[in-house]
Amino acid sequence: YWVDGHIVYSLPKTWSASLRIFAQRHSRFLHYLFSLWDRLLAIDPVQTVERQINREGRAHKGFQHAEQVTNELMGKVRSRVGRIPIVAFSCETAEPYDSAFKAISSHYDVVFLQDIAEAVEAAYKRGDDVLHADMGHWSVRGHRLVGSLIGEHLRAMIPRISQTQSRNTE
C-alpha cells in the first residue's frame, strides 16, 4: 500500500492478519483455506466496498482516498519518465472508476485508450472466449485481443511521437 509517500506491506483484513501471515509463511493448506474462505464470502457480496462505491460514487471516502493515491502515484510516474508518452486503459467499464482514471490520466498527459474494455465486452457478448473461467480475468484470447488493440494504438501514435521529439530537439 502507498502510505504517506512510502510503500507499506500489510494485509487488508486486520481481523485475520496474523493468521494469514502464518498461513502464507508456513502452510500452503491454511493459505488455501483462507483463499477459499475469501471466495465463499465473495459469492454473496451483501455489503462490499464496491457496492458502497456504486451507491455513493466519488463521494465515498475510501474511493476518494484511492483516487488521491492514484493521482499521487501517476504524478510520480510522470515526473520520472518526463515527456516519454504513457498509455493507460481500464480493464472494464465501470463508474466512478472510469471518470476518475480518465481525469487523472488527462491531468498528467497520459493517453487513455478508451476502447479496450468496450472491445473485450463486445467480444464476450458475441460469444468469443475472451474471459477466463473465473470471469474476472482475460483468457489467452482476451489478452491477444487487448494486445492487438494496444499495438494498433501505439502504431498510430508513432508519427505524433516522432514529430513531438523532433520539435523538442530543434
JSON list of C-alpha atoms in Angstrom, two decimals:
[
{"chain": "A", "resi": 1, "resn": "TYR", "atom": "CA", "xyz": [0.00, 0.00, 0.00]},
{"chain": "A", "resi": 2, "resn": "TRP", "atom": "CA", "xyz": [1.09, 3.59, -0.59]},
{"chain": "A", "resi": 3, "resn": "VAL", "atom": "CA", "xyz": [1.02, 5.30, 2.82]},
{"chain": "A", "resi": 4, "resn": "ASP", "atom": "CA", "xyz": [2.45, 8.76, 3.47]},
{"chain": "A", "resi": 5, "resn": "GLY", "atom": "CA", "xyz": [4.76, 8.60, 0.49]},
{"chain": "A", "resi": 6, "resn": "HIS", "atom": "CA", "xyz": [6.08, 5.10, 1.19]},
{"chain": "A", "resi": 7, "resn": "ILE", "atom": "CA", "xyz": [5.27, 1.52, 0.27]},
{"chain": "A", "resi": 8, "resn": "VAL", "atom": "CA", "xyz": [3.85, -0.37, 3.25]},
{"chain": "A", "resi": 9, "resn": "TYR", "atom": "CA", "xyz": [3.30, -4.12, 3.18]},
{"chain": "A", "resi": 10, "resn": "SER", "atom": "CA", "xyz": [0.20, -5.13, 5.10]},
{"chain": "A", "resi": 11, "resn": "LEU", "atom": "CA", "xyz": [-2.86, -7.31, 4.82]},
{"chain": "A", "resi": 12, "resn": "PRO", "atom": "CA", "xyz": [-6.17, -5.53, 4.34]},
{"chain": "A", "resi": 13, "resn": "LYS", "atom": "CA", "xyz": [-8.08, -7.85, 6.66]},
{"chain": "A", "resi": 14, "resn": "THR", "atom": "CA", "xyz": [-6.93, -6.90, 10.11]},
{"chain": "A", "resi": 15, "resn": "TRP", "atom": "CA", "xyz": [-9.07, -9.44, 11.99]},
{"chain": "A", "resi": 16, "resn": "SER", "atom": "CA", "xyz": [-7.18, -12.30, 10.42]},
{"chain": "A", "resi": 17, "resn": "ALA", "atom": "CA", "xyz": [-3.86, -10.68, 9.54]},
{"chain": "A", "resi": 18, "resn": "SER", "atom": "CA", "xyz": [-1.66, -12.67, 11.93]},
{"chain": "A", "resi": 19, "resn": "LEU", "atom": "CA", "xyz": [-3.31, -15.97, 10.94]},
{"chain": "A", "resi": 20, "resn": "ARG", "atom": "CA", "xyz": [-2.96, -15.13, 7.25]},
{"chain": "A", "resi": 21, "resn": "ILE", "atom": "CA", "xyz": [0.71, -14.23, 7.66]},
{"chain": "A", "resi": 22, "resn": "PHE", "atom": "CA", "xyz": [1.30, -17.51, 9.46]},
{"chain": "A", "resi": 23, "resn": "ALA", "atom": "CA", "xyz": [-0.55, -19.41, 6.73]},
{"chain": "A", "resi": 24, "resn": "GLN", "atom": "CA", "xyz": [1.38, -17.68, 3.94]},
{"chain": "A", "resi": 25, "resn": "ARG", "atom": "CA", "xyz": [4.72, -18.44, 5.58]},
{"chain": "A", "resi": 26, "resn": "HIS", "atom": "CA", "xyz": [4.15, -21.93, 6.96]},
{"chain": "A", "resi": 27, "resn": "SER", "atom": "CA", "xyz": [1.19, -23.77, 5.48]},
{"chain": "A", "resi": 28, "resn": "ARG", "atom": "CA", "xyz": [0.01, -23.97, 1.90]},
{"chain": "A", "resi": 29, "resn": "PHE", "atom": "CA", "xyz": [-3.09, -25.77, 3.14]},
{"chain": "A", "resi": 30, "resn": "LEU", "atom": "CA", "xyz": [-4.06, -22.99, 5.56]},
{"chain": "A", "resi": 31, "resn": "HIS", "atom": "CA", "xyz": [-3.30, -20.41, 2.87]},
{"chain": "A", "resi": 32, "resn": "TYR", "atom": "CA", "xyz": [-5.59, -22.34, 0.54]},
{"chain": "A", "resi": 33, "resn": "LEU", "atom": "CA", "xyz": [-8.34, -22.41, 3.20]},
{"chain": "A", "resi": 34, "resn": "PHE", "atom": "CA", "xyz": [-8.12, -18.62, 3.62]},
{"chain": "A", "resi": 35, "resn": "SER", "atom": "CA", "xyz": [-8.32, -18.18, -0.15]},
{"chain": "A", "resi": 36, "resn": "LEU", "atom": "CA", "xyz": [-11.32, -20.50, -0.28]},
{"chain": "A", "resi": 37, "resn": "TRP", "atom": "CA", "xyz": [-12.96, -18.60, 2.58]},
{"chain": "A", "resi": 38, "resn": "ASP", "atom": "CA", "xyz": [-12.46, -15.31, 0.71]},
{"chain": "A", "resi": 39, "resn": "ARG", "atom": "CA", "xyz": [-14.03, -16.78, -2.42]},
{"chain": "A", "resi": 40, "resn": "LEU", "atom": "CA", "xyz": [-17.03, -18.06, -0.44]},
{"chain": "A", "resi": 41, "resn": "LEU", "atom": "CA", "xyz": [-17.53, -14.63, 1.10]},
{"chain": "A", "resi": 42, "resn": "ALA", "atom": "CA", "xyz": [-17.38, -13.07, -2.38]},
{"chain": "A", "resi": 43, "resn": "ILE", "atom": "CA", "xyz": [-20.25, -15.27, -3.63]},
{"chain": "A", "resi": 44, "resn": "ASP", "atom": "CA", "xyz": [-22.77, -13.30, -1.61]},
{"chain": "A", "resi": 45, "resn": "PRO", "atom": "CA", "xyz": [-21.46, -9.74, -1.62]},
{"chain": "A", "resi": 46, "resn": "VAL", "atom": "CA", "xyz": [-24.03, -8.31, 0.78]},
{"chain": "A", "resi": 47, "resn": "GLN", "atom": "CA", "xyz": [-22.01, -5.31, 1.89]},
{"chain": "A", "resi": 48, "resn": "THR", "atom": "CA", "xyz": [-18.88, -4.93, -0.19]},
{"chain": "A", "resi": 49, "resn": "VAL", "atom": "CA", "xyz": [-16.93, -1.74, -0.66]},
{"chain": "A", "resi": 50, "resn": "GLU", "atom": "CA", "xyz": [-17.77, -1.95, -4.38]},
{"chain": "A", "resi": 51, "resn": "ARG", "atom": "CA", "xyz": [-21.48, -1.81, -3.60]},
{"chain": "A", "resi": 52, "resn": "GLN", "atom": "CA", "xyz": [-20.90, 1.14, -1.28]},
{"chain": "A", "resi": 53, "resn": "ILE", "atom": "CA", "xyz": [-18.98, 2.93, -4.03]},
{"chain": "A", "resi": 54, "resn": "ASN", "atom": "CA", "xyz": [-21.78, 2.14, -6.51]},
{"chain": "A", "resi": 55, "resn": "ARG", "atom": "CA", "xyz": [-24.22, 3.87, -4.15]},
{"chain": "A", "resi": 56, "resn": "GLU", "atom": "CA", "xyz": [-22.04, 6.82, -3.13]},
{"chain": "A", "resi": 57, "resn": "GLY", "atom": "CA", "xyz": [-19.94, 7.29, -6.26]},
{"chain": "A", "resi": 58, "resn": "ARG", "atom": "CA", "xyz": [-16.92, 9.56, -5.99]},
{"chain": "A", "resi": 59, "resn": "ALA", "atom": "CA", "xyz": [-18.23, 10.84, -2.63]},
{"chain": "A", "resi": 60, "resn": "HIS", "atom": "CA", "xyz": [-17.22, 7.54, -0.97]},
{"chain": "A", "resi": 61, "resn": "LYS", "atom": "CA", "xyz": [-14.34, 8.28, 1.43]},
{"chain": "A", "resi": 62, "resn": "GLY", "atom": "CA", "xyz": [-12.41, 5.14, 0.52]},
{"chain": "A", "resi": 63, "resn": "PHE", "atom": "CA", "xyz": [-12.79, 5.92, -3.17]},
{"chain": "A", "resi": 64, "resn": "GLN", "atom": "CA", "xyz": [-11.59, 9.48, -2.60]},
{"chain": "A", "resi": 65, "resn": "HIS", "atom": "CA", "xyz": [-8.52, 8.12, -0.84]},
{"chain": "A", "resi": 66, "resn": "ALA", "atom": "CA", "xyz": [-7.84, 5.67, -3.68]},
{"chain": "A", "resi": 67, "resn": "GLU", "atom": "CA", "xyz": [-8.25, 8.47, -6.20]},
{"chain": "A", "resi": 68, "resn": "GLN", "atom": "CA", "xyz": [-5.79, 10.65, -4.27]},
{"chain": "A", "resi": 69, "resn": "VAL", "atom": "CA", "xyz": [-3.23, 7.83, -4.05]},
{"chain": "A", "resi": 70, "resn": "THR", "atom": "CA", "xyz": [-3.61, 7.06, -7.77]},
{"chain": "A", "resi": 71, "resn": "ASN", "atom": "CA", "xyz": [-3.17, 10.75, -8.58]},
{"chain": "A", "resi": 72, "resn": "GLU", "atom": "CA", "xyz": [-0.02, 10.93, -6.44]},
{"chain": "A", "resi": 73, "resn": "LEU", "atom": "CA", "xyz": [1.47, 7.79, -7.99]},
{"chain": "A", "resi": 74, "resn": "MET", "atom": "CA", "xyz": [0.66, 8.92, -11.52]},
{"chain": "A", "resi": 75, "resn": "GLY", "atom": "CA", "xyz": [2.42, 12.21, -10.75]},
{"chain": "A", "resi": 76, "resn": "LYS", "atom": "CA", "xyz": [5.49, 10.25, -9.66]},
{"chain": "A", "resi": 77, "resn": "VAL", "atom": "CA", "xyz": [5.41, 8.19, -12.84]},
{"chain": "A", "resi": 78, "resn": "ARG", "atom": "CA", "xyz": [5.08, 11.31, -14.99]},
{"chain": "A", "resi": 79, "resn": "SER", "atom": "CA", "xyz": [7.94, 13.10, -13.22]},
{"chain": "A", "resi": 80, "resn": "ARG", "atom": "CA", "xyz": [10.17, 10.03, -13.56]},
{"chain": "A", "resi": 81, "resn": "VAL", "atom": "CA", "xyz": [9.62, 9.50, -17.30]},
{"chain": "A", "resi": 82, "resn": "GLY", "atom": "CA", "xyz": [9.49, 13.16, -18.32]},
{"chain": "A", "resi": 83, "resn": "ARG", "atom": "CA", "xyz": [7.96, 13.64, -21.77]},
{"chain": "A", "resi": 84, "resn": "ILE", "atom": "CA", "xyz": [8.03, 9.95, -22.70]},
{"chain": "A", "resi": 85, "resn": "PRO", "atom": "CA", "xyz": [4.48, 9.03, -23.73]},
{"chain": "A", "resi": 86, "resn": "ILE", "atom": "CA", "xyz": [2.43, 6.99, -21.27]},
{"chain": "A", "resi": 87, "resn": "VAL", "atom": "CA", "xyz": [-0.57, 4.91, -22.32]},
{"chain": "A", "resi": 88, "resn": "ALA", "atom": "CA", "xyz": [-3.26, 3.68, -19.91]},
{"chain": "A", "resi": 89, "resn": "PHE", "atom": "CA", "xyz": [-6.57, 1.83, -20.15]},
{"chain": "A", "resi": 90, "resn": "SER", "atom": "CA", "xyz": [-9.27, 0.33, -17.95]},
{"chain": "A", "resi": 91, "resn": "CYS", "atom": "CA", "xyz": [-9.95, -3.39, -17.98]},
{"chain": "A", "resi": 92, "resn": "GLU", "atom": "CA", "xyz": [-13.68, -2.88, -17.70]},
{"chain": "A", "resi": 93, "resn": "THR", "atom": "CA", "xyz": [-16.11, 0.00, -17.98]},
{"chain": "A", "resi": 94, "resn": "ALA", "atom": "CA", "xyz": [-17.43, 1.00, -14.58]},
{"chain": "A", "resi": 95, "resn": "GLU", "atom": "CA", "xyz": [-18.21, 4.25, -12.87]},
{"chain": "A", "resi": 96, "resn": "PRO", "atom": "CA", "xyz": [-16.99, 6.14, -10.97]},
{"chain": "A", "resi": 97, "resn": "TYR", "atom": "CA", "xyz": [-13.69, 4.39, -11.70]},
{"chain": "A", "resi": 98, "resn": "ASP", "atom": "CA", "xyz": [-13.50, 5.31, -15.40]},
{"chain": "A", "resi": 99, "resn": "SER", "atom": "CA", "xyz": [-14.18, 9.01, -14.98]},
{"chain": "A", "resi": 100, "resn": "ALA", "atom": "CA", "xyz": [-11.68, 9.30, -12.13]},
{"chain": "A", "resi": 101, "resn": "PHE", "atom": "CA", "xyz": [-8.94, 7.45, -14.02]},
{"chain": "A", "resi": 102, "resn": "LYS", "atom": "CA", "xyz": [-9.62, 9.42, -17.21]},
{"chain": "A", "resi": 103, "resn": "ALA", "atom": "CA", "xyz": [-9.36, 12.70, -15.27]},
{"chain": "A", "resi": 104, "resn": "ILE", "atom": "CA", "xyz": [-6.09, 11.65, -13.61]},
{"chain": "A", "resi": 105, "resn": "SER", "atom": "CA", "xyz": [-4.69, 10.46, -16.96]},
{"chain": "A", "resi": 106, "resn": "SER", "atom": "CA", "xyz": [-5.64, 13.72, -18.63]},
{"chain": "A", "resi": 107, "resn": "HIS", "atom": "CA", "xyz": [-4.06, 15.77, -15.84]},
{"chain": "A", "resi": 108, "resn": "TYR", "atom": "CA", "xyz": [-0.71, 14.02, -16.37]},
{"chain": "A", "resi": 109, "resn": "ASP", "atom": "CA", "xyz": [-0.88, 13.95, -20.19]},
{"chain": "A", "resi": 110, "resn": "VAL", "atom": "CA", "xyz": [-1.40, 10.18, -20.25]},
{"chain": "A", "resi": 111, "resn": "VAL", "atom": "CA", "xyz": [-3.06, 8.81, -23.37]},
{"chain": "A", "resi": 112, "resn": "PHE", "atom": "CA", "xyz": [-6.16, 6.96, -22.16]},
{"chain": "A", "resi": 113, "resn": "LEU", "atom": "CA", "xyz": [-7.24, 4.20, -24.55]},
{"chain": "A", "resi": 114, "resn": "GLN", "atom": "CA", "xyz": [-11.00, 4.24, -24.20]},
{"chain": "A", "resi": 115, "resn": "ASP", "atom": "CA", "xyz": [-11.89, 1.32, -26.44]},
{"chain": "A", "resi": 116, "resn": "ILE", "atom": "CA", "xyz": [-10.06, -1.54, -24.70]},
{"chain": "A", "resi": 117, "resn": "ALA", "atom": "CA", "xyz": [-12.72, -2.51, -22.16]},
{"chain": "A", "resi": 118, "resn": "GLU", "atom": "CA", "xyz": [-15.52, -1.98, -24.68]},
{"chain": "A", "resi": 119, "resn": "ALA", "atom": "CA", "xyz": [-13.80, -4.27, -27.19]},
{"chain": "A", "resi": 120, "resn": "VAL", "atom": "CA", "xyz": [-13.44, -7.07, -24.62]},
{"chain": "A", "resi": 121, "resn": "GLU", "atom": "CA", "xyz": [-17.07, -6.65, -23.53]},
{"chain": "A", "resi": 122, "resn": "ALA", "atom": "CA", "xyz": [-18.27, -6.65, -27.15]},
{"chain": "A", "resi": 123, "resn": "ALA", "atom": "CA", "xyz": [-16.24, -9.79, -27.94]},
{"chain": "A", "resi": 124, "resn": "TYR", "atom": "CA", "xyz": [-17.67, -11.52, -24.86]},
{"chain": "A", "resi": 125, "resn": "LYS", "atom": "CA", "xyz": [-21.24, -10.59, -25.87]},
{"chain": "A", "resi": 126, "resn": "ARG", "atom": "CA", "xyz": [-20.57, -12.01, -29.36]},
{"chain": "A", "resi": 127, "resn": "GLY", "atom": "CA", "xyz": [-19.64, -15.30, -27.71]},
{"chain": "A", "resi": 128, "resn": "ASP", "atom": "CA", "xyz": [-15.86, -15.04, -28.11]},
{"chain": "A", "resi": 129, "resn": "ASP", "atom": "CA", "xyz": [-13.88, -16.84, -25.43]},
{"chain": "A", "resi": 130, "resn": "VAL", "atom": "CA", "xyz": [-12.12, -13.72, -24.08]},
{"chain": "A", "resi": 131, "resn": "LEU", "atom": "CA", "xyz": [-12.67, -14.27, -20.35]},
{"chain": "A", "resi": 132, "resn": "HIS", "atom": "CA", "xyz": [-11.04, -16.81, -18.07]},
{"chain": "A", "resi": 133, "resn": "ALA", "atom": "CA", "xyz": [-13.31, -19.33, -16.37]},
{"chain": "A", "resi": 134, "resn": "ASP", "atom": "CA", "xyz": [-13.35, -17.18, -13.21]},
{"chain": "A", "resi": 135, "resn": "MET", "atom": "CA", "xyz": [-14.97, -14.39, -15.30]},
{"chain": "A", "resi": 136, "resn": "GLY", "atom": "CA", "xyz": [-12.71, -11.84, -13.64]},
{"chain": "A", "resi": 137, "resn": "HIS", "atom": "CA", "xyz": [-9.63, -12.20, -15.82]},
{"chain": "A", "resi": 138, "resn": "TRP", "atom": "CA", "xyz": [-8.97, -12.31, -19.54]},
{"chain": "A", "resi": 139, "resn": "SER", "atom": "CA", "xyz": [-8.30, -15.60, -21.28]},
{"chain": "A", "resi": 140, "resn": "VAL", "atom": "CA", "xyz": [-5.40, -16.05, -23.69]},
{"chain": "A", "resi": 141, "resn": "ARG", "atom": "CA", "xyz": [-7.73, -14.92, -26.47]},
{"chain": "A", "resi": 142, "resn": "GLY", "atom": "CA", "xyz": [-8.72, -11.87, -24.45]},
{"chain": "A", "resi": 143, "resn": "HIS", "atom": "CA", "xyz": [-5.07, -10.94, -23.90]},
{"chain": "A", "resi": 144, "resn": "ARG", "atom": "CA", "xyz": [-4.41, -11.33, -27.63]},
{"chain": "A", "resi": 145, "resn": "LEU", "atom": "CA", "xyz": [-7.34, -9.04, -28.43]},
{"chain": "A", "resi": 146, "resn": "VAL", "atom": "CA", "xyz": [-6.16, -6.39, -25.98]},
{"chain": "A", "resi": 147, "resn": "GLY", "atom": "CA", "xyz": [-2.55, -6.66, -27.13]},
{"chain": "A", "resi": 148, "resn": "SER", "atom": "CA", "xyz": [-3.63, -6.22, -30.73]},
{"chain": "A", "resi": 149, "resn": "LEU", "atom": "CA", "xyz": [-5.68, -3.12, -29.88]},
{"chain": "A", "resi": 150, "resn": "ILE", "atom": "CA", "xyz": [-2.86, -1.59, -27.84]},
{"chain": "A", "resi": 151, "resn": "GLY", "atom": "CA", "xyz": [-0.47, -2.31, -30.73]},
{"chain": "A", "resi": 152, "resn": "GLU", "atom": "CA", "xyz": [-2.80, -0.52, -33.17]},
{"chain": "A", "resi": 153, "resn": "HIS", "atom": "CA", "xyz": [-2.95, 2.50, -30.87]},
{"chain": "A", "resi": 154, "resn": "LEU", "atom": "CA", "xyz": [0.83, 2.59, -30.43]},
{"chain": "A", "resi": 155, "resn": "ARG", "atom": "CA", "xyz": [1.45, 2.31, -34.18]},
{"chain": "A", "resi": 156, "resn": "ALA", "atom": "CA", "xyz": [-0.97, 5.19, -34.75]},
{"chain": "A", "resi": 157, "resn": "MET", "atom": "CA", "xyz": [0.88, 7.25, -32.12]},
{"chain": "A", "resi": 158, "resn": "ILE", "atom": "CA", "xyz": [4.36, 6.81, -33.66]},
{"chain": "A", "resi": 159, "resn": "PRO", "atom": "CA", "xyz": [4.12, 9.66, -36.20]},
{"chain": "A", "resi": 160, "resn": "ARG", "atom": "CA", "xyz": [2.85, 12.02, -33.49]},
{"chain": "A", "resi": 161, "resn": "ILE", "atom": "CA", "xyz": [5.62, 10.99, -31.10]},
{"chain": "A", "resi": 162, "resn": "SER", "atom": "CA", "xyz": [8.29, 11.42, -33.80]},
{"chain": "A", "resi": 163, "resn": "GLN", "atom": "CA", "xyz": [7.02, 14.92, -34.63]},
{"chain": "A", "resi": 164, "resn": "THR", "atom": "CA", "xyz": [7.00, 15.94, -30.97]},
{"chain": "A", "resi": 165, "resn": "GLN", "atom": "CA", "xyz": [10.50, 14.59, -30.40]},
{"chain": "A", "resi": 166, "resn": "SER", "atom": "CA", "xyz": [11.92, 16.31, -33.49]},
{"chain": "A", "resi": 167, "resn": "ARG", "atom": "CA", "xyz": [10.41, 19.65, -32.36]},
{"chain": "A", "resi": 168, "resn": "ASN", "atom": "CA", "xyz": [11.97, 19.17, -28.90]},
{"chain": "A", "resi": 169, "resn": "THR", "atom": "CA", "xyz": [15.46, 18.60, -30.35]},
{"chain": "A", "resi": 170, "resn": "GLU", "atom": "CA", "xyz": [15.38, 21.65, -32.66]}
]
